Amino acid sequence: MPSKDFLSQLAIERLMTTSWGMTCLEESVEVVVFGSMSAGLERKDSDIDLLCFGTRIFTFKSGQLDLIGMHKETRESAIWLSSELASHIVAYGTWIRGSCAWAADVRIGDRAIEAKRHRIEAFIRALPHAWHSLDEIFRVKYSIKLRRETQRLILMEDGTPVPPTKVLDDFWDSVSRGPEDVQNRLYQFTASSHESFNKDLLRRIDASFGTDRRAAHSSPVLA
């Protein structure tokens, strides 16, 4: 994993590409690097994910920087302490300013889990009607998004912090029981959808795991 000094220097370099980034850093009582960069799973073109607790509330995203600003009082709120992001940051974050005094109070809560379920359900409601008219690039995009969100839900339901996306894509067996969990969970969501959509989606989920399972599924895979 990258050292704290390396991440601090990189964060400063990326913040200096904005007109107000250094002001944000100076005003923050806590600054945390999270995501793939903190876990040492970054690519050459990866951005750096930063969370700043201070006096400003904002988000900023560029090719090099994904920045979230939260008010410092947020750290004490029940919504934050039970959120997906808080649990991820406690597990995978690197503090370059301040410390995580609130870590012991973090638990993935029912509200966060339900929000993730609703997000998946919203995709499932919308996609079948448009699926076969979508360009191939978008079918690939949405099948990967659904697979990743389902993986995140499975982990959250187990009380496990969600890892960086690369772990979901390439090392799922290291944090779960395997691809069958994802197939089973997605089948539950899509059971009432059109059969042709189900078959195509589950085939794509198989392919995204690099497996050679059957393309068509008429029933969920039993764990």
mmCIF file of N, CA and C in Angstrom, residues 53 70-83 86 102 105-107 111:
data_model
loop_
_atom_site.group_PDB
_atom_site.id
_atom_site.type_symbol
_atom_site.label_atom_id
_atom_site.label_comp_id
_atom_site.label_asym_id
_atom_site.label_seq_id
_atom_site.Cartn_x
_atom_site.Cartn_y
_atom_site.Cartn_z
ATOM 1 N N PHE A 53 -13.195 16.891 5.976
ATOM 2 C CA PHE A 53 -14.136 17.361 6.989
ATOM 3 C C PHE A 53 -13.696 18.746 7.435
ATOM 4 N N MET A 70 -17.328 17.679 3.553
ATOM 5 C CA MET A 70 -18.420 17.549 4.516
ATOM 6 C C MET A 70 -18.130 18.428 5.721
ATOM 7 N N HIS A 71 -19.202 18.900 6.348
ATOM 8 C CA HIS A 71 -19.021 19.677 7.565
ATOM 9 C C HIS A 71 -18.492 18.766 8.666
ATOM 10 N N LYS A 72 -17.604 19.290 9.471
ATOM 11 C CA LYS A 72 -16.966 18.472 10.505
ATOM 12 C C LYS A 72 -17.956 17.881 11.497
ATOM 13 N N GLU A 73 -19.105 18.545 11.683
ATOM 14 C CA GLU A 73 -20.103 18.016 12.616
ATOM 15 C C GLU A 73 -20.797 16.774 12.080
ATOM 16 N N THR A 74 -20.681 16.542 10.781
ATOM 17 C CA THR A 74 -21.285 15.357 10.158
ATOM 18 C C THR A 74 -20.757 14.081 10.787
ATOM 19 N N ARG A 75 -19.502 14.110 11.227
ATOM 20 C CA ARG A 75 -18.859 12.913 11.775
ATOM 21 C C ARG A 75 -19.611 12.327 12.964
ATOM 22 N N GLU A 76 -20.417 13.129 13.633
ATOM 23 C CA GLU A 76 -21.145 12.676 14.819
ATOM 24 C C GLU A 76 -22.569 12.239 14.513
ATOM 25 N N SER A 77 -23.001 12.382 13.259
ATOM 26 C CA SER A 77 -24.393 12.079 12.927
ATOM 27 C C SER A 77 -24.607 10.585 12.715
ATOM 28 N N ALA A 78 -25.780 10.119 13.071
ATOM 29 C CA ALA A 78 -26.112 8.700 12.917
ATOM 30 C C ALA A 78 -26.143 8.299 11.448
ATOM 31 N N ILE A 79 -26.602 9.203 10.576
ATOM 32 C CA ILE A 79 -26.665 8.884 9.154
ATOM 33 C C ILE A 79 -25.272 8.627 8.604
ATOM 34 N N TRP A 80 -24.306 9.474 8.958
ATOM 35 C CA TRP A 80 -22.941 9.275 8.495
ATOM 36 C C TRP A 80 -22.334 7.997 9.063
ATOM 37 N N LEU A 81 -22.483 7.791 10.346
ATOM 38 C CA LEU A 81 -21.840 6.652 11.009
ATOM 39 C C LEU A 81 -22.399 5.311 10.533
ATOM 40 N N SER A 82 -23.582 5.322 9.946
ATOM 41 C CA SER A 82 -24.183 4.073 9.444
ATOM 42 C C SER A 82 -24.125 3.976 7.925
ATOM 43 N N SER A 83 -23.344 4.858 7.280
ATOM 44 C CA SER A 83 -23.335 4.923 5.821
ATOM 45 C C SER A 83 -22.326 3.964 5.192
ATOM 46 N N ALA A 86 -18.789 5.715 5.074
ATOM 47 C CA ALA A 86 -18.073 5.745 6.354
ATOM 48 C C ALA A 86 -17.408 4.408 6.640
ATOM 49 N N TRP A 102 -13.930 8.620 15.325
ATOM 50 C CA TRP A 102 -15.301 8.135 15.252
ATOM 51 C C TRP A 102 -15.403 6.699 14.732
ATOM 52 N N ASP A 105 -17.631 3.848 16.212
ATOM 53 C CA ASP A 105 -19.086 3.998 16.182
ATOM 54 C C ASP A 105 -19.680 3.691 14.806
ATOM 55 N N VAL A 106 -18.847 3.292 13.849
ATOM 56 C CA VAL A 106 -19.330 3.047 12.488
ATOM 57 C C VAL A 106 -19.919 1.647 12.356
ATOM 58 N N ARG A 107 -21.137 1.576 11.892
ATOM 59 C CA ARG A 107 -21.815 0.319 11.574
ATOM 60 C C ARG A 107 -22.679 0.553 10.350
ATOM 61 N N ARG A 111 -30.748 1.835 6.913
ATOM 62 C CA ARG A 111 -31.094 2.897 5.966
ATOM 63 C C ARG A 111 -30.196 2.848 4.732
#
